[in-house]
Amino acid sequence: MTAGPVLKGAADRVLAAPAAPRRKGHPGAYLRWLLLFAGGLIMVAPLVWMLSASFKFSYELYDLNLIPVEPTLRNYEKVLGDPRFLRWFGNSFLIATIVTMSNLFFDSLVGYTLCKFRFPGRTLIFIAILSTLMIPTEMLVIPWYVMSQKFGWLDSYWGIMFPGMMTAFGTFLMKQFFESVPDDFLEAARIDGLNEFQIWWSVAMPLVRPALAALAIFVFLGNWTAFLWPLIVTNSVEMYTIPVGLKTFAVEQNVDWEMVMTGAAIATLPTLVIFLIFQRFIIRGVVMAGLKG
Amino acid sequence: MADLALHGLTKTFGKTKVLHGIDLAVQDGEFVVFVGPSGCGKSTTLRIIAGLEDATAGTVEIGGRVVNNLEPKDRDIAMVFQNYALYPHMTVRKNIGFGLRTSRLSRAEKAARIAEVAGVLGMTDLLDRRPSQLSGGQRQRVAIGRAMVRDPKVFLFDEPLSNLDAQLRTQMRLEIKKLHKQVGTTIIFVTHDQVEAMTLADRIVIMKDGVIQQVGTPSEVFNAPANVFVARFIGAPAMNLLPGSWREGGVALDMGGQIALPGRQLADGTRVDLGIRPTDLAISADGAGQITGAITLVEPLGAESMLYIDAGGVEIIAACPGRTAPDPGQQIRLSADPEALHLFDATTGEALR
Ligand SMILES: Nc1ncnc2c1ncn2[C@@H]1O[C@H](COP(=O)(O)OP(=O)(O)O)[C@@H](O)[C@H]1O
Ligand SMILES: [Mg+2]
């Protein structure tokens, strides 16, 4: 088990999201609004600039105007017409999807076991899992690389995916959620004749759907935007993920910044869609995990 | 045939022993209620019968077969939990049908069985709702339906009414009793509420600290309690206990006064507690009556009023008709119905007969 290379970042970002102030009119509220507004501006500015640049011709790129003088869709035609980009998009999508499903399955299976069963060494295992959260990805990259080399996983999908197939954060999150599932449900099912696996799958799992939705978003976004590990483990252009691929736009002889920005803008779309659909689950998930912790 | 028998059941959690040898035989079709204060081991006993917990020692027999080593699902029991344990993501129909998942009935037979149970419980119209769209009483009924659908030999109920408000609790109590009359299945019902126990049970099992105190019909445990604990636990308000010593065919009360108990023989000077239920005390006309005291508080309940009386430093509760309740501060004399006196050994708390 590893503390997935990318998941923590995503979780931290969501966890750090400020809550809207409740009381209006209070003198402190204005200051809070101001601070939040400034913070929001700082966060949104690069995105806006990215979007603006994607509609510009290269001659206009370094001007500071946000509305392009001569807006164009040429960049989008070029990027979407580039077979490499479509391949990277597909790679990223495939990898993020598989890793997400794997996390939903294994994190909740282990979290459930740690939560609902008493067995010797349970606390020790839980502490061991939690302590991996403290090891930064940067430190793990070299062992992962050596491991991939030994097993021949370099430059393969499995090589990109394996460190994140299961995460300590997800296990912890799911364990906390299963704490809120009363044992009565499980015992009722036990009396009804379900085996332990069926109890987990068809009784406990449906009861923690919000947590599963939140975990799915964390994992998917984390893997979609992962850069360091995919960069290290891949060699051939066909194996690149979107973030790694966009970098190649930048290091070719004449850096096509407008292409990089356009690719990034397109890559943002799926994350935006997922976020908009599931954001209420994320917030509820974070709140509940916090309360139960 | 579906009688249930517990033999020398003990249970230890870590170092604490919570059941100290439970022996009980339940007849087929009997409604048995386990009652006792919280933490006395009622749920643990029930869970051992269900197979959710292993007994440390002793055996559980269902229908003449020792089931200690059987899985819960193979014991032919069904259990209704306090918080109902209904699956929020399933309709009532699915919830009730859940108990049939592992059954060998055909699809049509299962549907018929679900419809039958829903009919008995009067929930046919609610089958397509989800638990969140039901009232507390309806949820309770679904939980019972889920147990009924499996047609078990024994129903186990663990405080199924304690999440309901008082009015609904009374109503569901009645429904459960009717249901038992109708289906006739053996029921083991756990509660901490003695009123529930008295109204529902064919036989009551009173427990304290993992030990059975008395087993008997509601009238037996009420009229002939085996010890002080049972005497004070059953009946509300609790039985008055008046300390005293045996003298000359009666009890000389420490607070003053002598109460005769004809037909009993004890050594003079034996320390005893005399038990009198509030309803067995009557305000007596001038001069008569063995107990005197001052009324400190009157609690009107409508038909009856409860009088709290300070009798020589001992608080006594007496019931009197609501219409003629005296006022606080008044001095009164009480007389006890000689047929309804209970005598307990002051050291062991056991009833003296
Ligand atoms: N799983 C357990 N581990 C340790 N102690 C337990 C466990 N279950 C119950 N107990 C203890 O056993 C005693 C009896 O509990 P229980 O049967 O639930 O009581 P009741 O249902 O009569 O209120 C209590 O003191 C309780 O703390
Ligand atoms: Mg209990």
XYZ file of C-alpha atoms and ligand atoms in Angstrom:
674
model
C 0.000 0.000 0.000
C 1.254 3.447 -0.833
C 0.092 6.923 -0.185
C -0.872 7.421 -3.809
C 1.387 9.775 -5.670
C -1.259 12.224 -6.575
C -4.280 11.729 -4.439
C -3.065 13.690 -1.465
C -2.697 16.859 -3.475
C -6.259 16.709 -4.671
C -7.586 15.990 -1.231
C -5.589 18.816 0.297
C -6.935 21.259 -2.225
C -10.515 20.323 -1.531
C -10.007 20.181 2.215
C -8.478 23.633 2.158
C -11.398 25.146 0.265
C -12.761 27.942 2.452
C -16.360 27.854 3.599
C -18.642 30.763 2.774
C -19.272 33.079 5.727
C -22.747 32.718 7.174
C -23.376 36.034 8.861
C -23.771 39.095 6.686
C -23.411 42.627 7.934
C -20.983 41.658 10.685
C -17.914 43.960 10.455
C -15.558 40.983 10.266
C -17.602 39.579 7.426
C -16.437 42.288 5.018
C -12.808 41.583 5.781
C -13.451 37.895 5.285
C -15.165 38.573 1.984
C -12.245 40.688 0.879
C -9.723 38.001 1.788
C -11.756 35.299 0.098
C -12.210 37.467 -2.959
C -8.473 38.078 -3.185
C -7.763 34.392 -2.685
C -10.338 33.451 -5.287
C -8.871 35.921 -7.742
C -5.395 34.508 -7.279
C -6.685 31.007 -7.880
C -8.821 31.836 -10.872
C -6.429 34.216 -12.654
C -4.178 31.546 -14.238
C -7.233 29.635 -15.436
C -8.691 32.750 -17.034
C -5.389 33.555 -18.639
C -5.141 29.974 -19.928
C -8.598 30.222 -21.443
C -7.857 33.617 -22.971
C -4.556 32.456 -24.446
C -6.209 29.460 -26.048
C -8.242 31.818 -28.254
C -5.275 33.995 -29.291
C -2.859 33.921 -32.203
C 0.748 33.620 -31.085
C 1.592 37.257 -31.912
C -0.901 38.394 -29.300
C 0.076 35.860 -26.674
C 2.276 38.042 -24.501
C -0.125 40.980 -24.447
C -1.916 41.352 -21.164
C -5.391 41.817 -22.620
C -7.807 39.096 -21.544
C -10.205 39.500 -24.478
C -8.299 38.543 -27.641
C -8.213 41.275 -30.285
C -8.618 38.663 -32.972
C -10.253 35.583 -31.330
C -9.655 32.314 -33.129
C -10.514 28.622 -32.864
C -7.410 27.698 -34.848
C -5.599 26.418 -31.739
C -8.445 24.086 -30.899
C -8.473 22.742 -34.457
C -4.756 22.121 -34.272
C -4.754 20.457 -30.864
C -7.801 18.319 -31.469
C -6.453 17.424 -34.909
C -3.199 16.200 -33.400
C -3.452 12.385 -33.032
C -0.944 12.463 -30.178
C -3.223 14.665 -28.110
C -6.189 12.345 -28.551
C -4.029 9.404 -27.557
C -2.878 11.199 -24.380
C -6.430 12.123 -23.559
C -7.418 8.491 -23.943
C -4.450 7.328 -21.829
C -5.304 9.725 -19.047
C -8.948 8.783 -19.144
C -8.244 5.055 -19.094
C -5.707 5.319 -16.293
C -7.779 7.639 -14.125
C -10.847 5.446 -14.584
C -9.149 2.156 -13.741
C -7.308 3.610 -10.751
C -10.547 5.165 -9.502
C -12.451 1.901 -9.704
C -9.617 0.061 -8.033
C -9.594 2.570 -5.177
C -13.352 2.424 -4.743
C -13.127 -1.340 -4.427
C -9.988 -1.885 -2.371
C -10.035 1.217 -0.157
C -13.563 0.487 0.947
C -12.890 -3.226 1.362
C -9.917 -2.580 3.631
C -11.616 0.359 5.366
C -14.655 -1.803 6.076
C -12.565 -4.653 7.429
C -10.608 -2.336 9.711
C -13.809 -0.737 10.913
C -16.158 -3.658 11.430
C -13.983 -6.624 12.382
C -11.970 -7.228 15.535
C -8.784 -9.181 14.934
C -5.292 -9.183 16.403
C -3.051 -6.514 14.905
C -5.940 -4.397 13.691
C -4.731 -1.175 15.304
C -1.172 -1.812 14.200
C -2.241 -2.248 10.582
C -4.322 0.884 10.736
C -1.447 2.911 12.157
C 0.899 1.504 9.522
C -1.503 2.550 6.782
C -1.954 6.006 8.259
C 1.772 6.563 8.648
C 2.320 6.125 4.914
C 0.342 9.353 4.518
C 3.353 11.183 5.894
C 5.747 10.040 3.170
C 5.827 12.519 0.277
C 5.502 11.287 -3.286
C 8.916 12.709 -4.166
C 10.538 10.278 -1.742
C 8.709 7.304 -3.137
C 9.415 7.956 -6.766
C 12.872 6.336 -6.727
C 11.781 3.079 -5.057
C 8.818 2.920 -7.434
C 11.139 3.423 -10.367
C 13.545 0.717 -9.219
C 10.630 -1.604 -8.653
C 9.160 -0.889 -12.085
C 12.536 -1.510 -13.674
C 12.971 -4.863 -11.885
C 9.523 -6.059 -12.878
C 9.618 -4.624 -16.377
C 6.792 -2.202 -15.807
C 8.526 0.868 -17.217
C 6.673 2.645 -19.996
C 3.431 0.684 -19.445
C -0.062 1.514 -18.221
C 0.431 -0.728 -15.228
C 3.661 1.105 -14.438
C 1.808 4.412 -14.351
C -1.082 3.027 -12.341
C 0.319 0.653 -9.741
C 1.410 3.137 -7.044
C -2.103 4.562 -6.833
C -4.252 1.445 -7.133
C -4.979 1.699 -3.442
C -4.412 4.665 -1.147
C -4.033 5.202 2.557
C -6.137 8.326 2.366
C -8.999 6.489 0.695
C -8.794 3.636 3.181
C -8.920 6.089 6.051
C -11.818 7.999 4.509
C -13.844 4.849 3.963
C -13.082 3.489 7.430
C -14.405 6.696 8.968
C -17.560 6.469 6.902
C -18.212 2.865 7.789
C -18.103 3.906 11.454
C -21.415 5.659 10.798
C -23.066 2.460 9.538
C -24.812 0.839 12.545
C -23.847 -2.771 13.193
C -27.543 -3.637 13.274
C -27.620 -3.432 9.486
C -24.811 -5.923 9.152
C -26.233 -8.272 11.757
C -29.680 -8.184 10.206
C -28.070 -9.212 6.928
C -26.047 -11.898 8.677
C -29.252 -13.378 10.086
C -30.809 -13.123 6.630
C -28.088 -15.458 5.451
C -25.715 -13.232 3.517
C -22.027 -14.081 3.646
C -19.538 -11.457 4.800
C -18.613 -10.392 1.293
C -22.261 -9.965 0.314
C -22.909 -7.977 3.480
C -20.128 -5.589 2.544
C -21.119 -5.318 -1.072
C -24.899 -5.199 -0.966
C -25.589 -3.722 2.477
C -22.664 -1.626 3.673
C -21.528 -0.177 0.337
C -24.898 1.325 -0.672
C -25.047 3.004 2.721
C -21.818 4.925 2.080
C -22.537 6.099 -1.457
C -21.717 9.754 -0.699
C -18.300 8.703 0.521
C -17.742 6.605 -2.574
C -18.686 9.557 -4.769
C -16.279 11.827 -2.916
C -13.500 9.284 -3.092
C -14.133 8.777 -6.800
C -13.664 12.480 -7.445
C -10.541 12.752 -5.336
C -8.922 9.814 -7.071
C -10.035 10.681 -10.567
C -8.920 14.305 -10.395
C -5.683 13.356 -8.687
C -4.778 10.905 -11.413
C -6.013 13.117 -14.224
C -3.630 15.877 -13.175
C -0.722 13.655 -12.062
C 2.533 14.778 -13.540
C 5.706 13.700 -11.732
C 5.325 9.919 -11.696
C 3.882 9.529 -15.226
C 6.701 11.730 -16.486
C 9.316 9.508 -14.881
C 7.876 6.111 -15.701
C 6.974 6.747 -19.354
C 9.405 7.002 -22.291
C 7.429 6.726 -25.476
C 5.092 9.445 -26.646
C 2.225 6.962 -26.995
C 2.313 6.226 -23.277
C 2.169 9.863 -22.146
C -0.725 11.182 -20.145
C -2.137 14.644 -20.850
C -0.025 16.610 -18.361
C 3.150 14.928 -19.573
C 2.125 15.322 -23.197
C 1.396 19.027 -22.845
C 4.938 19.465 -21.654
C 6.196 18.113 -25.001
C 4.323 20.936 -26.737
C 6.461 23.217 -24.642
C 9.901 21.707 -25.168
C 9.760 21.344 -28.936
C 11.975 23.812 -30.833
C 9.513 26.665 -31.012
C 7.395 26.611 -27.897
C 3.750 26.795 -28.912
C 2.392 28.331 -25.761
C -1.010 28.845 -27.268
C -1.086 25.084 -28.020
C -0.111 24.251 -24.440
C -2.816 26.531 -23.124
C -5.415 25.102 -25.483
C -4.520 21.533 -24.542
C -4.697 22.445 -20.869
C -8.064 24.121 -21.376
C -9.439 21.006 -23.058
C -7.969 18.815 -20.333
C -9.733 20.894 -17.719
C -13.141 20.175 -19.165
C -13.652 16.635 -17.805
C -12.506 17.669 -14.346
C -14.914 20.565 -14.432
C -17.797 18.355 -15.482
C -17.057 15.786 -12.779
C -16.674 18.477 -10.193
C -19.931 20.179 -11.055
C -21.869 16.934 -10.957
C -20.415 15.619 -7.721
C -19.382 18.677 -5.754
C -22.153 18.369 -3.211
C -20.968 14.837 -2.522
C -17.396 16.055 -2.076
C -18.346 18.691 0.415
C -20.601 16.332 2.343
C -17.885 13.690 2.226
C -15.254 16.004 3.616
C -17.571 17.307 6.293
C -18.628 13.846 7.401
C -15.119 12.444 7.364
C -14.130 15.390 9.511
C -16.938 14.995 11.980
C -16.424 11.299 12.397
C -12.667 11.620 12.732
C -42.015 -28.483 18.927
C -40.188 -25.210 18.429
C -39.346 -24.863 22.033
C -36.237 -23.039 22.981
C -33.980 -24.020 25.836
C -30.983 -22.320 27.369
C -28.722 -24.381 29.593
C -26.093 -22.790 31.836
C -25.395 -19.965 29.434
C -22.440 -17.784 30.426
C -20.713 -15.006 28.553
C -17.455 -13.245 29.293
C -16.203 -10.149 27.485
C -12.501 -9.920 28.153
C -12.353 -10.174 31.923
C -15.926 -9.150 32.690
C -18.531 -11.835 33.065
C -21.853 -10.455 31.882
C -23.959 -13.632 31.984
C -23.741 -15.949 34.974
C -25.451 -19.157 33.944
C -28.803 -18.558 32.273
C -31.246 -21.495 32.358
C -34.596 -21.179 30.683
C -37.123 -23.350 28.871
C -39.565 -21.698 26.494
C -42.637 -23.533 25.207
C -43.682 -23.545 21.577
C -45.719 -20.446 20.783
C -44.926 -18.741 24.054
C -44.366 -14.984 24.289
C -41.443 -14.529 26.673
C -40.194 -11.096 27.666
C -36.736 -10.464 29.089
C -36.827 -7.388 31.247
C -34.223 -5.708 33.412
C -32.264 -2.517 33.784
C -29.892 -1.407 31.050
C -26.672 -3.417 30.972
C -28.032 -6.519 32.703
C -27.299 -8.790 29.739
C -30.646 -9.015 27.957
C -29.279 -8.157 24.535
C -26.294 -10.407 25.036
C -28.605 -13.330 25.796
C -30.697 -12.561 22.739
C -27.620 -12.241 20.534
C -26.341 -15.599 21.743
C -29.701 -17.157 20.862
C -29.467 -15.515 17.443
C -25.905 -16.692 16.929
C -24.487 -13.186 16.605
C -22.403 -13.832 19.704
C -20.841 -17.081 20.919
C -21.635 -18.325 24.405
C -18.603 -18.747 26.634
C -20.261 -21.833 28.122
C -23.667 -23.481 27.978
C -25.951 -24.529 25.159
C -28.775 -23.075 23.117
C -31.409 -25.518 21.886
C -34.005 -24.600 19.290
C -36.618 -27.211 18.473
C -34.718 -29.850 20.392
C -31.524 -29.319 18.408
C -28.376 -27.774 19.894
C -27.574 -24.813 17.649
C -24.392 -23.471 19.254
C -22.352 -24.305 16.175
C -24.883 -23.169 13.598
C -24.698 -19.914 11.677
C -27.466 -17.385 12.473
C -29.115 -18.077 9.144
C -29.359 -21.810 9.886
C -31.023 -21.388 13.270
C -34.488 -20.708 11.942
C -34.786 -17.441 13.835
C -35.531 -13.868 12.787
C -34.608 -10.748 14.658
C -36.064 -7.252 14.824
C -33.599 -4.571 15.857
C -34.094 -1.424 17.856
C -33.244 0.931 15.000
C -35.113 -1.307 12.522
C -32.047 -1.776 10.280
C -34.083 -1.037 7.154
C -32.042 -0.492 4.022
C -32.622 3.119 2.983
C -31.801 2.429 -0.657
C -34.471 -0.256 -1.034
C -38.252 -0.054 -1.254
C -40.441 -1.608 1.406
C -41.052 -4.544 -0.935
C -37.320 -5.132 -1.352
C -36.697 -4.679 2.344
C -39.301 -7.271 3.249
C -38.119 -9.536 0.465
C -34.513 -9.244 1.586
C -35.040 -12.003 4.123
C -35.967 -14.341 1.266
C -32.827 -13.722 -0.764
C -31.325 -17.013 0.208
C -34.579 -18.965 0.236
C -35.302 -21.588 -2.397
C -38.804 -20.332 -3.179
C -39.603 -19.432 -6.762
C -39.969 -15.797 -7.738
C -43.761 -16.041 -7.757
C -43.838 -17.764 -4.386
C -41.630 -15.059 -2.912
C -43.866 -12.313 -4.286
C -46.894 -14.079 -2.850
C -45.193 -14.417 0.525
C -44.279 -10.718 0.567
C -47.837 -9.784 -0.349
C -49.187 -12.028 2.390
C -46.946 -10.480 5.047
C -47.746 -6.976 3.836
C -51.413 -7.859 4.100
C -51.104 -9.098 7.659
C -49.278 -5.907 8.626
C -51.639 -3.671 6.656
C -48.875 -2.254 4.486
C -49.966 -3.330 1.034
C -50.225 0.296 -0.112
C -46.762 1.150 1.104
C -44.797 -1.567 -0.683
C -43.244 0.782 -3.222
C -42.179 3.454 -0.775
C -38.742 3.867 0.682
C -38.095 3.805 4.441
C -37.468 7.567 4.438
C -41.069 8.080 3.310
C -42.518 6.127 6.232
C -43.478 7.115 9.755
C -41.760 5.544 12.755
C -44.568 3.073 13.311
C -44.619 2.058 9.664
C -40.874 1.504 9.679
C -41.282 -0.669 12.709
C -43.889 -2.666 10.855
C -41.585 -3.142 7.871
C -38.889 -4.401 10.217
C -41.348 -6.907 11.656
C -42.437 -7.848 8.151
C -38.864 -8.567 7.190
C -38.628 -10.976 10.092
C -42.042 -12.544 9.436
C -41.435 -13.245 5.788
C -38.960 -15.967 6.613
C -41.508 -17.806 8.718
C -39.008 -18.523 11.497
C -39.454 -20.836 14.461
C -38.535 -18.081 16.888
C -38.834 -14.294 16.655
C -36.291 -12.246 18.551
C -37.074 -8.613 19.354
C -34.447 -6.321 20.896
C -36.176 -3.250 22.366
C -38.120 -2.720 19.147
C -40.376 0.000 20.553
C -37.916 2.224 22.336
C -37.449 4.566 19.372
C -41.153 5.347 19.172
C -43.033 8.072 21.002
C -45.249 7.053 23.913
C -48.522 6.920 22.023
C -47.140 4.939 19.100
C -45.399 2.621 21.512
C -48.704 1.691 23.119
C -50.261 1.137 19.722
C -47.401 -1.003 18.377
C -47.407 -2.983 21.601
C -50.977 -3.904 20.945
C -50.236 -4.766 17.333
C -47.364 -7.029 18.270
C -49.577 -8.823 20.736
C -52.302 -9.281 18.128
C -49.737 -10.469 15.650
C -48.543 -13.082 18.086
C -52.124 -14.303 18.585
C -52.465 -14.511 14.810
C -49.236 -16.264 13.806
C -48.576 -18.091 17.066
C -44.807 -18.179 16.668
C -42.548 -18.286 19.714
C -41.359 -14.781 20.596
C -38.469 -13.689 22.767
C -38.807 -9.985 23.403
C -36.258 -7.817 25.196
C -37.163 -4.561 26.906
C -36.164 -2.435 29.874
C -39.748 -1.233 30.271
C -41.705 -3.222 32.828
C -45.039 -2.008 31.469
C -44.175 -3.482 28.078
C -43.160 -6.688 29.798
C -46.359 -6.926 31.839
C -48.666 -6.199 28.926
C -47.020 -8.410 26.325
C -45.666 -11.438 28.077
C -47.027 -14.886 28.659
C -44.032 -15.218 30.930
C -41.576 -12.608 32.138
C -37.898 -13.227 32.768
C -36.480 -10.604 35.097
C -32.723 -10.169 34.911
C -30.179 -8.259 36.910
C -26.400 -8.246 36.461
C -26.440 -11.311 34.246
C -28.526 -13.425 36.622
C -32.178 -14.378 36.219
C -34.085 -13.112 39.272
C -37.443 -14.648 38.569
C -39.382 -16.309 35.779
C -43.142 -16.194 35.913
C -46.401 -14.966 34.481
C -47.085 -11.253 34.823
C -49.408 -11.924 37.731
C -46.879 -14.183 39.469
C -44.053 -11.669 39.317
C -46.390 -8.876 40.374
C -48.170 -10.652 43.188
C -45.402 -12.916 44.408
C -42.066 -11.282 43.656
C -39.143 -13.551 44.482
C -36.987 -10.800 45.960
C -36.719 -7.092 46.640
C -35.291 -6.374 43.202
C -38.237 -7.919 41.366
C -40.676 -6.334 43.798
C -39.341 -2.854 43.120
C -38.724 -3.338 39.396
C -42.215 -4.522 38.510
C -45.051 -2.107 39.149
C -45.036 1.667 39.093
C -44.589 3.538 41.310
C -42.230 1.084 42.958
C -43.247 -0.955 45.988
C -42.663 0.742 49.370
C -40.134 -1.053 51.556
C -40.479 -0.482 55.274
C -37.650 -1.784 57.469
C -38.547 -3.488 60.735
C -38.209 -6.547 62.947
C -40.445 -9.550 63.368
C -42.311 -9.480 66.666
C -45.376 -11.353 67.912
C -46.817 -12.487 64.570
C -46.178 -9.215 62.788
C -43.647 -6.581 61.856
C -42.652 -3.860 64.272
C -41.745 -1.046 61.907
C -38.620 0.980 62.695
C -40.557 4.170 62.060
C -43.182 3.117 64.577
C -46.291 1.009 64.286
C -46.990 -2.694 64.227
C -48.447 -4.513 61.244
C -49.830 -7.987 61.768
C -49.138 -10.748 59.247
C -51.363 -13.604 60.251
C -50.306 -17.068 59.215
C -46.551 -16.490 59.056
C -43.951 -17.839 61.430
C -40.576 -16.174 61.937
C -38.132 -16.028 64.813
C -38.719 -12.943 66.925
C -36.182 -10.216 66.202
C -35.554 -11.276 62.567
C -34.744 -8.208 60.499
C -37.194 -7.883 57.620
C -38.368 -5.427 54.988
C -42.097 -5.123 54.655
C -43.213 -4.468 51.081
C -46.455 -2.644 50.342
C -47.447 -1.442 46.887
C -48.739 2.150 46.756
C -52.065 0.846 45.481
C -52.438 -1.443 48.488
C -52.345 1.447 50.947
C -55.546 3.215 51.840
C -56.195 6.381 53.792
C -58.051 5.274 56.863
C -60.718 7.035 58.786
C -59.887 8.651 62.105
C -58.000 6.523 64.563
C -57.539 3.403 62.429
C -54.487 2.615 60.308
C -50.997 1.481 61.230
C -48.860 4.109 59.513
C -48.889 7.825 60.169
C -47.159 10.530 58.208
C -47.333 13.969 56.640
C -48.080 14.448 52.967
C -45.183 16.229 51.290
C -46.329 16.131 47.680
C -49.404 15.192 45.682
C -48.970 13.993 42.122
C -52.323 14.016 40.312
C -52.574 11.464 37.498
C -56.270 11.933 36.811
C -58.075 8.848 37.995
C -55.525 8.428 40.767
C -53.257 10.701 42.733
C -49.918 9.665 44.153
C -49.288 10.850 47.679
C -45.686 11.217 48.804
C -45.687 10.794 52.542
C -42.964 11.380 55.084
C -43.542 8.672 57.691
C -40.979 9.009 60.440
C -38.164 9.730 57.993
C -39.143 7.036 55.451
C -40.729 8.173 52.198
C -43.842 6.226 51.361
C -45.917 6.484 48.224
C -49.620 5.794 48.404
C -52.244 5.883 45.695
C -55.645 7.372 46.375
C -58.660 8.163 44.176
C -58.052 11.379 42.231
C -61.335 12.991 43.261
C -60.707 12.866 46.984
C -56.972 13.564 47.145
C -55.915 15.323 50.361
C -53.713 18.409 50.342
C -49.956 18.549 51.005
C -49.033 19.232 54.618
C -51.894 17.178 55.985
C -51.248 14.448 58.546
C -52.821 11.155 57.513
C -53.097 7.580 58.665
C -52.712 4.705 56.247
C -53.795 1.120 56.515
C -52.416 -1.722 54.431
C -54.407 -4.512 52.841
C -53.241 -7.539 54.883
C -53.617 -9.798 51.794
C -51.144 -7.696 49.837
C -48.185 -7.525 52.197
C -44.794 -8.801 51.064
C -42.078 -9.848 53.444
C -38.394 -9.875 52.548
C -35.307 -10.968 54.434
C -33.487 -7.705 55.210
C -30.020 -9.154 54.552
C -30.550 -11.350 51.461
C -33.513 -9.501 49.982
C -35.223 -12.846 49.298
C -38.956 -13.117 49.766
C -40.116 -14.826 52.975
C -43.212 -16.900 52.502
N -19.088 -6.508 22.644
C -18.966 -6.229 23.954
N -17.754 -6.061 24.522
C -17.627 -5.814 25.832
N -18.656 -5.679 26.686
C -19.899 -5.837 26.195
C -20.116 -6.113 24.812
N -21.457 -6.202 24.605
C -22.032 -5.995 25.813
N -21.105 -5.775 26.767
C -21.366 -5.531 28.189
O -22.192 -6.558 28.653
C -23.157 -6.065 29.551
C -24.528 -6.480 29.107
O -24.834 -5.820 27.922
P -26.221 -5.973 27.182
O -26.515 -7.419 27.013
O -26.164 -5.167 25.942
O -27.215 -5.323 28.222
P -28.742 -4.944 28.031
O -29.180 -5.321 26.675
O -29.433 -5.698 29.104
O -28.836 -3.475 28.273
C -22.969 -4.570 29.622
O -22.268 -4.251 30.783
C -22.140 -4.262 28.407
O -21.270 -3.175 28.670
Mg -29.801 -4.041 25.086
